[in-house]
Amino acid sequence: MAEVLTQARWFADAFLRSYSQLFFSRSRTVGALMFVASAFDFRMCAFGAGAAILSILSARLLRFDRSLIEEGVYSYNSVLVSLGIASLLESTPLAI
């Protein structure tokens, strides 16, 4: 059970730092504030969270350095692009 909690905390850190890296920060608090701000628009929240989750899982599958994944180095760009797509394009199957 302790291993599951450790993994969940690591994933949460990686997720929140994906958002905080957009402001060149390492703070989980900044990441949480950014995620909450994106949650005011469901589409932006879904796109951003989906991109962060997919990029973290992809980096883990490709066995990239865990500490860099946790810092959000491999996932911040996908969050940035997905937030841009969500804000600028219509919701069509092609955009998703």
PDB file of N, CA and C in Angstrom:
ATOM      1  N   MET A   1       0.825  -1.197   0.000  1.00  0.00           N
ATOM      2  CA  MET A   1       0.000   0.000   0.000  1.00  0.00           C
ATOM      3  C   MET A   1       0.868   1.260   0.000  1.00  0.00           C
ATOM      4  N   ALA A   2       1.971   1.210   0.718  1.00  0.00           N
ATOM      5  CA  ALA A   2       2.859   2.372   0.780  1.00  0.00           C
ATOM      6  C   ALA A   2       3.450   2.668  -0.599  1.00  0.00           C
ATOM      7  N   GLU A   3       3.731   1.627  -1.372  1.00  0.00           N
ATOM      8  CA  GLU A   3       4.285   1.813  -2.716  1.00  0.00           C
ATOM      9  C   GLU A   3       3.274   2.508  -3.630  1.00  0.00           C
ATOM     10  N   VAL A   4       2.015   2.154  -3.497  1.00  0.00           N
ATOM     11  CA  VAL A   4       0.965   2.784  -4.304  1.00  0.00           C
ATOM     12  C   VAL A   4       0.856   4.271  -3.959  1.00  0.00           C
ATOM     13  N   LEU A   5       0.923   4.596  -2.674  1.00  0.00           N
ATOM     14  CA  LEU A   5       0.859   5.996  -2.256  1.00  0.00           C
ATOM     15  C   LEU A   5       2.071   6.784  -2.747  1.00  0.00           C
ATOM     16  N   THR A   6       3.228   6.156  -2.711  1.00  0.00           N
ATOM     17  CA  THR A   6       4.445   6.796  -3.200  1.00  0.00           C
ATOM     18  C   THR A   6       4.336   7.087  -4.692  1.00  0.00           C
ATOM     19  N   GLN A   7       3.842   6.113  -5.452  1.00  0.00           N
ATOM     20  CA  GLN A   7       3.668   6.290  -6.894  1.00  0.00           C
ATOM     21  C   GLN A   7       2.623   7.364  -7.205  1.00  0.00           C
ATOM     22  N   ALA A   8       1.538   7.380  -6.425  1.00  0.00           N
ATOM     23  CA  ALA A   8       0.487   8.381  -6.635  1.00  0.00           C
ATOM     24  C   ALA A   8       1.014   9.785  -6.351  1.00  0.00           C
ATOM     25  N   ARG A   9       1.800   9.915  -5.296  1.00  0.00           N
ATOM     26  CA  ARG A   9       2.378  11.230  -4.972  1.00  0.00           C
ATOM     27  C   ARG A   9       3.360  11.665  -6.058  1.00  0.00           C
ATOM     28  N   TRP A  10       4.165  10.728  -6.554  1.00  0.00           N
ATOM     29  CA  TRP A  10       5.111  11.047  -7.622  1.00  0.00           C
ATOM     30  C   TRP A  10       4.356  11.517  -8.860  1.00  0.00           C
ATOM     31  N   PHE A  11       3.278  10.815  -9.216  1.00  0.00           N
ATOM     32  CA  PHE A  11       2.496  11.187 -10.398  1.00  0.00           C
ATOM     33  C   PHE A  11       1.837  12.551 -10.208  1.00  0.00           C
ATOM     34  N   ALA A  12       1.310  12.805  -9.015  1.00  0.00           N
ATOM     35  CA  ALA A  12       0.691  14.107  -8.737  1.00  0.00           C
ATOM     36  C   ALA A  12       1.718  15.224  -8.842  1.00  0.00           C
ATOM     37  N   ASP A  13       2.920  14.989  -8.324  1.00  0.00           N
ATOM     38  CA  ASP A  13       3.986  15.987  -8.444  1.00  0.00           C
ATOM     39  C   ASP A  13       4.322  16.250  -9.906  1.00  0.00           C
ATOM     40  N   ALA A  14       4.458  15.181 -10.688  1.00  0.00           N
ATOM     41  CA  ALA A  14       4.776  15.328 -12.108  1.00  0.00           C
ATOM     42  C   ALA A  14       3.663  16.078 -12.830  1.00  0.00           C
ATOM     43  N   PHE A  15       2.419  15.779 -12.495  1.00  0.00           N
ATOM     44  CA  PHE A  15       1.271  16.433 -13.126  1.00  0.00           C
ATOM     45  C   PHE A  15       1.251  17.922 -12.805  1.00  0.00           C
ATOM     46  N   LEU A  16       1.382  18.261 -11.541  1.00  0.00           N
ATOM     47  CA  LEU A  16       1.319  19.668 -11.149  1.00  0.00           C
ATOM     48  C   LEU A  16       2.518  20.460 -11.661  1.00  0.00           C
ATOM     49  N   ARG A  17       3.659  19.835 -11.701  1.00  0.00           N
ATOM     50  CA  ARG A  17       4.850  20.536 -12.196  1.00  0.00           C
ATOM     51  C   ARG A  17       4.817  20.704 -13.710  1.00  0.00           C
ATOM     52  N   SER A  18       4.006  19.895 -14.395  1.00  0.00           N
ATOM     53  CA  SER A  18       3.803  20.119 -15.829  1.00  0.00           C
ATOM     54  C   SER A  18       3.185  21.484 -16.053  1.00  0.00           C
ATOM     55  N   TYR A  19       2.260  21.850 -15.182  1.00  0.00           N
ATOM     56  CA  TYR A  19       1.620  23.163 -15.274  1.00  0.00           C
ATOM     57  C   TYR A  19       2.532  24.267 -14.743  1.00  0.00           C
ATOM     58  N   SER A  20       3.245  24.010 -13.671  1.00  0.00           N
ATOM     59  CA  SER A  20       4.082  25.067 -13.086  1.00  0.00           C
ATOM     60  C   SER A  20       5.256  25.430 -13.991  1.00  0.00           C
ATOM     61  N   GLN A  21       5.720  24.501 -14.805  1.00  0.00           N
ATOM     62  CA  GLN A  21       6.823  24.787 -15.727  1.00  0.00           C
ATOM     63  C   GLN A  21       6.438  25.841 -16.761  1.00  0.00           C
ATOM     64  N   LEU A  22       5.142  26.032 -16.983  1.00  0.00           N
ATOM     65  CA  LEU A  22       4.699  27.067 -17.919  1.00  0.00           C
ATOM     66  C   LEU A  22       5.118  28.452 -17.446  1.00  0.00           C
ATOM     67  N   PHE A  23       5.304  28.611 -16.126  1.00  0.00           N
ATOM     68  CA  PHE A  23       5.762  29.870 -15.548  1.00  0.00           C
ATOM     69  C   PHE A  23       7.185  29.748 -15.009  1.00  0.00           C
ATOM     70  N   PHE A  24       7.929  28.795 -15.520  1.00  0.00           N
ATOM     71  CA  PHE A  24       9.318  28.581 -15.134  1.00  0.00           C
ATOM     72  C   PHE A  24       9.458  28.404 -13.629  1.00  0.00           C
ATOM     73  N   SER A  25       8.546  27.645 -13.056  1.00  0.00           N
ATOM     74  CA  SER A  25       8.525  27.413 -11.619  1.00  0.00           C
ATOM     75  C   SER A  25       8.577  25.913 -11.345  1.00  0.00           C
ATOM     76  N   ARG A  26       9.041  25.556 -10.162  1.00  0.00           N
ATOM     77  CA  ARG A  26       9.049  24.158  -9.738  1.00  0.00           C
ATOM     78  C   ARG A  26       7.990  23.902  -8.672  1.00  0.00           C
ATOM     79  N   SER A  27       7.240  24.908  -8.326  1.00  0.00           N
ATOM     80  CA  SER A  27       6.304  24.846  -7.213  1.00  0.00           C
ATOM     81  C   SER A  27       5.027  24.079  -7.591  1.00  0.00           C
ATOM     82  N   ARG A  28       4.668  23.126  -6.747  1.00  0.00           N
ATOM     83  CA  ARG A  28       3.411  22.404  -6.952  1.00  0.00           C
ATOM     84  C   ARG A  28       2.224  23.338  -6.737  1.00  0.00           C
ATOM     85  N   THR A  29       2.387  24.333  -5.872  1.00  0.00           N
ATOM     86  CA  THR A  29       1.309  25.287  -5.613  1.00  0.00           C
ATOM     87  C   THR A  29       0.989  26.091  -6.868  1.00  0.00           C
ATOM     88  N   VAL A  30       2.010  26.546  -7.569  1.00  0.00           N
ATOM     89  CA  VAL A  30       1.802  27.272  -8.817  1.00  0.00           C
ATOM     90  C   VAL A  30       1.114  26.358  -9.833  1.00  0.00           C
ATOM     91  N   GLY A  31       1.542  25.109  -9.895  1.00  0.00           N
ATOM     92  CA  GLY A  31       0.910  24.158 -10.801  1.00  0.00           C
ATOM     93  C   GLY A  31      -0.548  23.922 -10.464  1.00  0.00           C
ATOM     94  N   ALA A  32      -0.847  23.817  -9.178  1.00  0.00           N
ATOM     95  CA  ALA A  32      -2.240  23.621  -8.756  1.00  0.00           C
ATOM     96  C   ALA A  32      -3.084  24.833  -9.107  1.00  0.00           C
ATOM     97  N   LEU A  33      -2.536  26.036  -8.915  1.00  0.00           N
ATOM     98  CA  LEU A  33      -3.271  27.244  -9.275  1.00  0.00           C
ATOM     99  C   LEU A  33      -3.524  27.314 -10.777  1.00  0.00           C
ATOM    100  N   MET A  34      -2.549  26.942 -11.566  1.00  0.00           N
ATOM    101  CA  MET A  34      -2.723  26.922 -13.024  1.00  0.00           C
ATOM    102  C   MET A  34      -3.776  25.903 -13.445  1.00  0.00           C
ATOM    103  N   PHE A  35      -3.750  24.729 -12.808  1.00  0.00           N
ATOM    104  CA  PHE A  35      -4.740  23.706 -13.144  1.00  0.00           C
ATOM    105  C   PHE A  35      -6.139  24.170 -12.768  1.00  0.00           C
ATOM    106  N   VAL A  36      -6.282  24.774 -11.595  1.00  0.00           N
ATOM    107  CA  VAL A  36      -7.588  25.287 -11.167  1.00  0.00           C
ATOM    108  C   VAL A  36      -8.056  26.388 -12.116  1.00  0.00           C
ATOM    109  N   ALA A  37      -7.149  27.242 -12.551  1.00  0.00           N
ATOM    110  CA  ALA A  37      -7.522  28.306 -13.493  1.00  0.00           C
ATOM    111  C   ALA A  37      -8.012  27.714 -14.808  1.00  0.00           C
ATOM    112  N   SER A  38      -7.371  26.638 -15.267  1.00  0.00           N
ATOM    113  CA  SER A  38      -7.825  26.019 -16.508  1.00  0.00           C
ATOM    114  C   SER A  38      -9.144  25.271 -16.315  1.00  0.00           C
ATOM    115  N   ALA A  39      -9.467  24.920 -15.081  1.00  0.00           N
ATOM    116  CA  ALA A  39     -10.696  24.175 -14.807  1.00  0.00           C
ATOM    117  C   ALA A  39     -11.944  25.035 -14.964  1.00  0.00           C
ATOM    118  N   PHE A  40     -11.787  26.349 -15.066  1.00  0.00           N
ATOM    119  CA  PHE A  40     -12.948  27.201 -15.297  1.00  0.00           C
ATOM    120  C   PHE A  40     -13.528  26.999 -16.690  1.00  0.00           C
ATOM    121  N   ASP A  41     -12.731  26.487 -17.595  1.00  0.00           N
ATOM    122  CA  ASP A  41     -13.210  26.125 -18.932  1.00  0.00           C
ATOM    123  C   ASP A  41     -12.989  24.615 -19.072  1.00  0.00           C
ATOM    124  N   PHE A  42     -14.084  23.862 -19.142  1.00  0.00           N
ATOM    125  CA  PHE A  42     -13.980  22.403 -19.134  1.00  0.00           C
ATOM    126  C   PHE A  42     -13.090  21.880 -20.249  1.00  0.00           C
ATOM    127  N   ARG A  43     -13.219  22.458 -21.437  1.00  0.00           N
ATOM    128  CA  ARG A  43     -12.434  21.965 -22.568  1.00  0.00           C
ATOM    129  C   ARG A  43     -10.940  22.183 -22.337  1.00  0.00           C
ATOM    130  N   MET A  44     -10.570  23.348 -21.823  1.00  0.00           N
ATOM    131  CA  MET A  44      -9.155  23.603 -21.538  1.00  0.00           C
ATOM    132  C   MET A  44      -8.643  22.660 -20.454  1.00  0.00           C
ATOM    133  N   CYS A  45      -9.458  22.419 -19.450  1.00  0.00           N
ATOM    134  CA  CYS A  45      -9.065  21.508 -18.377  1.00  0.00           C
ATOM    135  C   CYS A  45      -8.857  20.096 -18.910  1.00  0.00           C
ATOM    136  N   ALA A  46      -9.795  19.633 -19.716  1.00  0.00           N
ATOM    137  CA  ALA A  46      -9.706  18.271 -20.258  1.00  0.00           C
ATOM    138  C   ALA A  46      -8.508  18.121 -21.186  1.00  0.00           C
ATOM    139  N   PHE A  47      -8.308  19.089 -22.077  1.00  0.00           N
ATOM    140  CA  PHE A  47      -7.172  19.015 -22.997  1.00  0.00           C
ATOM    141  C   PHE A  47      -5.851  19.062 -22.240  1.00  0.00           C
ATOM    142  N   GLY A  48      -5.724  20.001 -21.302  1.00  0.00           N
ATOM    143  CA  GLY A  48      -4.481  20.143 -20.558  1.00  0.00           C
ATOM    144  C   GLY A  48      -4.170  18.935 -19.693  1.00  0.00           C
ATOM    145  N   ALA A  49      -5.178  18.467 -18.957  1.00  0.00           N
ATOM    146  CA  ALA A  49      -4.974  17.296 -18.098  1.00  0.00           C
ATOM    147  C   ALA A  49      -4.691  16.054 -18.929  1.00  0.00           C
ATOM    148  N   GLY A  50      -5.412  15.895 -20.021  1.00  0.00           N
ATOM    149  CA  GLY A  50      -5.171  14.738 -20.891  1.00  0.00           C
ATOM    150  C   GLY A  50      -3.770  14.737 -21.463  1.00  0.00           C
ATOM    151  N   ALA A  51      -3.313  15.911 -21.897  1.00  0.00           N
ATOM    152  CA  ALA A  51      -1.958  16.016 -22.453  1.00  0.00           C
ATOM    153  C   ALA A  51      -0.906  15.724 -21.394  1.00  0.00           C
ATOM    154  N   ALA A  52      -1.105  16.248 -20.186  1.00  0.00           N
ATOM    155  CA  ALA A  52      -0.139  16.000 -19.111  1.00  0.00           C
ATOM    156  C   ALA A  52      -0.072  14.519 -18.773  1.00  0.00           C
ATOM    157  N   ILE A  53      -1.227  13.903 -18.637  1.00  0.00           N
ATOM    158  CA  ILE A  53      -1.266  12.480 -18.284  1.00  0.00           C
ATOM    159  C   ILE A  53      -0.638  11.632 -19.379  1.00  0.00           C
ATOM    160  N   LEU A  54      -1.005  11.894 -20.628  1.00  0.00           N
ATOM    161  CA  LEU A  54      -0.432  11.114 -21.731  1.00  0.00           C
ATOM    162  C   LEU A  54       1.072  11.297 -21.852  1.00  0.00           C
ATOM    163  N   SER A  55       1.553  12.505 -21.680  1.00  0.00           N
ATOM    164  CA  SER A  55       2.997  12.726 -21.818  1.00  0.00           C
ATOM    165  C   SER A  55       3.779  12.121 -20.652  1.00  0.00           C
ATOM    166  N   ILE A  56       3.221  12.160 -19.454  1.00  0.00           N
ATOM    167  CA  ILE A  56       3.893  11.527 -18.308  1.00  0.00           C
ATOM    168  C   ILE A  56       3.944  10.022 -18.500  1.00  0.00           C
ATOM    169  N   LEU A  57       2.818   9.441 -18.906  1.00  0.00           N
ATOM    170  CA  LEU A  57       2.789   7.988 -19.128  1.00  0.00           C
ATOM    171  C   LEU A  57       3.709   7.580 -20.284  1.00  0.00           C
ATOM    172  N   SER A  58       3.751   8.394 -21.346  1.00  0.00           N
ATOM    173  CA  SER A  58       4.639   8.090 -22.467  1.00  0.00           C
ATOM    174  C   SER A  58       6.108   8.143 -22.046  1.00  0.00           C
ATOM    175  N   ALA A  59       6.455   9.140 -21.276  1.00  0.00           N
ATOM    176  CA  ALA A  59       7.839   9.256 -20.810  1.00  0.00           C
ATOM    177  C   ALA A  59       8.209   8.084 -19.905  1.00  0.00           C
ATOM    178  N   ARG A  60       7.270   7.634 -19.084  1.00  0.00           N
ATOM    179  CA  ARG A  60       7.535   6.467 -18.229  1.00  0.00           C
ATOM    180  C   ARG A  60       7.695   5.207 -19.071  1.00  0.00           C
ATOM    181  N   LEU A  61       6.835   5.052 -20.084  1.00  0.00           N
ATOM    182  CA  LEU A  61       6.920   3.886 -20.951  1.00  0.00           C
ATOM    183  C   LEU A  61       8.235   3.845 -21.712  1.00  0.00           C
ATOM    184  N   LEU A  62       8.727   5.023 -22.104  1.00  0.00           N
ATOM    185  CA  LEU A  62       9.992   5.104 -22.826  1.00  0.00           C
ATOM    186  C   LEU A  62      11.199   5.101 -21.898  1.00  0.00           C
ATOM    187  N   ARG A  63      10.941   4.986 -20.603  1.00  0.00           N
ATOM    188  CA  ARG A  63      11.969   4.874 -19.565  1.00  0.00           C
ATOM    189  C   ARG A  63      12.904   6.081 -19.513  1.00  0.00           C
ATOM    190  N   PHE A  64      12.314   7.259 -19.626  1.00  0.00           N
ATOM    191  CA  PHE A  64      13.089   8.484 -19.451  1.00  0.00           C
ATOM    192  C   PHE A  64      13.407   8.654 -17.970  1.00  0.00           C
ATOM    193  N   ASP A  65      14.297   9.562 -17.686  1.00  0.00           N
ATOM    194  CA  ASP A  65      14.739   9.808 -16.320  1.00  0.00           C
ATOM    195  C   ASP A  65      13.569  10.249 -15.440  1.00  0.00           C
ATOM    196  N   ARG A  66      13.341   9.510 -14.355  1.00  0.00           N
ATOM    197  CA  ARG A  66      12.194   9.782 -13.476  1.00  0.00           C
ATOM    198  C   ARG A  66      12.248  11.164 -12.850  1.00  0.00           C
ATOM    199  N   SER A  67      13.424  11.614 -12.513  1.00  0.00           N
ATOM    200  CA  SER A  67      13.508  12.938 -11.875  1.00  0.00           C
ATOM    201  C   SER A  67      13.146  14.048 -12.852  1.00  0.00           C
ATOM    202  N   LEU A  68      13.504  13.892 -14.128  1.00  0.00           N
ATOM    203  CA  LEU A  68      13.127  14.891 -15.124  1.00  0.00           C
ATOM    204  C   LEU A  68      11.640  14.838 -15.441  1.00  0.00           C
ATOM    205  N   ILE A  69      11.066  13.652 -15.413  1.00  0.00           N
ATOM    206  CA  ILE A  69       9.617  13.529 -15.603  1.00  0.00           C
ATOM    207  C   ILE A  69       8.902  14.228 -14.455  1.00  0.00           C
ATOM    208  N   GLU A  70       9.376  14.007 -13.241  1.00  0.00           N
ATOM    209  CA  GLU A  70       8.748  14.613 -12.061  1.00  0.00           C
ATOM    210  C   GLU A  70       8.857  16.139 -12.085  1.00  0.00           C
ATOM    211  N   GLU A  71       9.924  16.652 -12.661  1.00  0.00           N
ATOM    212  CA  GLU A  71      10.101  18.101 -12.751  1.00  0.00           C
ATOM    213  C   GLU A  71       9.203  18.725 -13.814  1.00  0.00           C
ATOM    214  N   GLY A  72       8.590  17.907 -14.667  1.00  0.00           N
ATOM    215  CA  GLY A  72       7.705  18.422 -15.706  1.00  0.00           C
ATOM    216  C   GLY A  72       8.419  18.779 -16.992  1.00  0.00           C
ATOM    217  N   VAL A  73       9.683  18.381 -17.107  1.00  0.00           N
ATOM    218  CA  VAL A  73      10.485  18.739 -18.273  1.00  0.00           C
ATOM    219  C   VAL A  73       9.922  18.123 -19.556  1.00  0.00           C
ATOM    220  N   TYR A  74       9.409  16.905 -19.472  1.00  0.00           N
ATOM    221  CA  TYR A  74       8.915  16.222 -20.658  1.00  0.00           C
ATOM    222  C   TYR A  74       7.443  16.488 -20.940  1.00  0.00           C
ATOM    223  N   SER A  75       6.740  17.143 -20.051  1.00  0.00           N
ATOM    224  CA  SER A  75       5.295  17.260 -20.224  1.00  0.00           C
ATOM    225  C   SER A  75       4.779  18.692 -20.325  1.00  0.00           C
ATOM    226  N   TYR A  76       5.586  19.676 -19.986  1.00  0.00           N
ATOM    227  CA  TYR A  76       5.059  21.041 -19.999  1.00  0.00           C
ATOM    228  C   TYR A  76       4.703  21.501 -21.403  1.00  0.00           C
ATOM    229  N   ASN A  77       5.472  21.083 -22.395  1.00  0.00           N
ATOM    230  CA  ASN A  77       5.211  21.531 -23.760  1.00  0.00           C
ATOM    231  C   ASN A  77       3.891  20.967 -24.281  1.00  0.00           C
ATOM    232  N   SER A  78       3.597  19.733 -23.966  1.00  0.00           N
ATOM    233  CA  SER A  78       2.323  19.165 -24.416  1.00  0.00           C
ATOM    234  C   SER A  78       1.148  19.853 -23.737  1.00  0.00           C
ATOM    235  N   VAL A  79       1.322  20.254 -22.484  1.00  0.00           N
ATOM    236  CA  VAL A  79       0.263  21.002 -21.797  1.00  0.00           C
ATOM    237  C   VAL A  79       0.088  22.366 -22.466  1.00  0.00           C
ATOM    238  N   LEU A  80       1.168  23.037 -22.766  1.00  0.00           N
ATOM    239  CA  LEU A  80       1.103  24.351 -23.405  1.00  0.00           C
ATOM    240  C   LEU A  80       0.408  24.277 -24.759  1.00  0.00           C
ATOM    241  N   VAL A  81       0.783  23.316 -25.569  1.00  0.00           N
ATOM    242  CA  VAL A  81       0.184  23.163 -26.895  1.00  0.00           C
ATOM    243  C   VAL A  81      -1.293  22.798 -26.782  1.00  0.00           C
ATOM    244  N   SER A  82      -1.618  21.890 -25.892  1.00  0.00           N
ATOM    245  CA  SER A  82      -3.018  21.469 -25.767  1.00  0.00           C
ATOM    246  C   SER A  82      -3.899  22.595 -25.237  1.00  0.00           C
ATOM    247  N   LEU A  83      -3.384  23.430 -24.331  1.00  0.00           N
ATOM    248  CA  LEU A  83      -4.154  24.588 -23.872  1.00  0.00           C
ATOM    249  C   LEU A  83      -4.363  25.591 -25.007  1.00  0.00           C
ATOM    250  N   GLY A  84      -3.362  25.750 -25.837  1.00  0.00           N
ATOM    251  CA  GLY A  84      -3.504  26.625 -26.997  1.00  0.00           C
ATOM    252  C   GLY A  84      -4.526  26.096 -27.987  1.00  0.00           C
ATOM    253  N   ILE A  85      -4.486  24.808 -28.247  1.00  0.00           N
ATOM    254  CA  ILE A  85      -5.474  24.199 -29.145  1.00  0.00           C
ATOM    255  C   ILE A  85      -6.872  24.346 -28.579  1.00  0.00           C
ATOM    256  N   ALA A  86      -7.014  24.104 -27.291  1.00  0.00           N
ATOM    257  CA  ALA A  86      -8.336  24.197 -26.661  1.00  0.00           C
ATOM    258  C   ALA A  86      -8.891  25.609 -26.701  1.00  0.00           C
ATOM    259  N   SER A  87      -8.025  26.601 -26.607  1.00  0.00           N
ATOM    260  CA  SER A  87      -8.519  27.983 -26.576  1.00  0.00           C
ATOM    261  C   SER A  87      -8.732  28.574 -27.968  1.00  0.00           C
ATOM    262  N   LEU A  88      -8.019  28.075 -28.964  1.00  0.00           N
ATOM    263  CA  LEU A  88      -8.087  28.694 -30.286  1.00  0.00           C
ATOM    264  C   LEU A  88      -8.949  27.958 -31.307  1.00  0.00           C
ATOM    265  N   LEU A  89      -9.066  26.655 -31.172  1.00  0.00           N
ATOM    266  CA  LEU A  89      -9.794  25.875 -32.170  1.00  0.00           C
ATOM    267  C   LEU A  89     -11.145  25.431 -31.681  1.00  0.00           C
ATOM    268  N   GLU A  90     -12.042  25.168 -32.629  1.00  0.00           N
ATOM    269  CA  GLU A  90     -13.350  24.625 -32.276  1.00  0.00           C
ATOM    270  C   GLU A  90     -13.210  23.191 -31.800  1.00  0.00           C
ATOM    271  N   SER A  91     -14.229  22.736 -31.101  1.00  0.00           N
ATOM    272  CA  SER A  91     -14.242  21.340 -30.654  1.00  0.00           C
ATOM    273  C   SER A  91     -14.727  20.459 -31.805  1.00  0.00           C
ATOM    274  N   THR A  92     -13.795  19.957 -32.556  1.00  0.00           N
ATOM    275  CA  THR A  92     -14.112  19.022 -33.637  1.00  0.00           C
ATOM    276  C   THR A  92     -13.281  17.765 -33.407  1.00  0.00           C
ATOM    277  N   PRO A  93     -13.670  16.658 -33.996  1.00  0.00           N
ATOM    278  CA  PRO A  93     -12.859  15.438 -33.838  1.00  0.00           C
ATOM    279  C   PRO A  93     -11.423  15.619 -34.320  1.00  0.00           C
ATOM    280  N   LEU A  94     -11.222  16.460 -35.315  1.00  0.00           N
ATOM    281  CA  LEU A  94      -9.872  16.703 -35.827  1.00  0.00           C
ATOM    282  C   LEU A  94      -9.008  17.444 -34.812  1.00  0.00           C
ATOM    283  N   ALA A  95      -9.614  18.372 -34.068  1.00  0.00           N
ATOM    284  CA  ALA A  95      -8.864  19.119 -33.059  1.00  0.00           C
ATOM    285  C   ALA A  95      -8.483  18.236 -31.880  1.00  0.00           C
ATOM    286  N   ILE A  96      -9.313  17.259 -31.603  1.00  0.00           N
ATOM    287  CA  ILE A  96      -9.038  16.371 -30.463  1.00  0.00           C
ATOM    288  C   ILE A  96      -7.990  15.388 -30.877  1.00  0.00           C
TER     289      ILE A  96
END
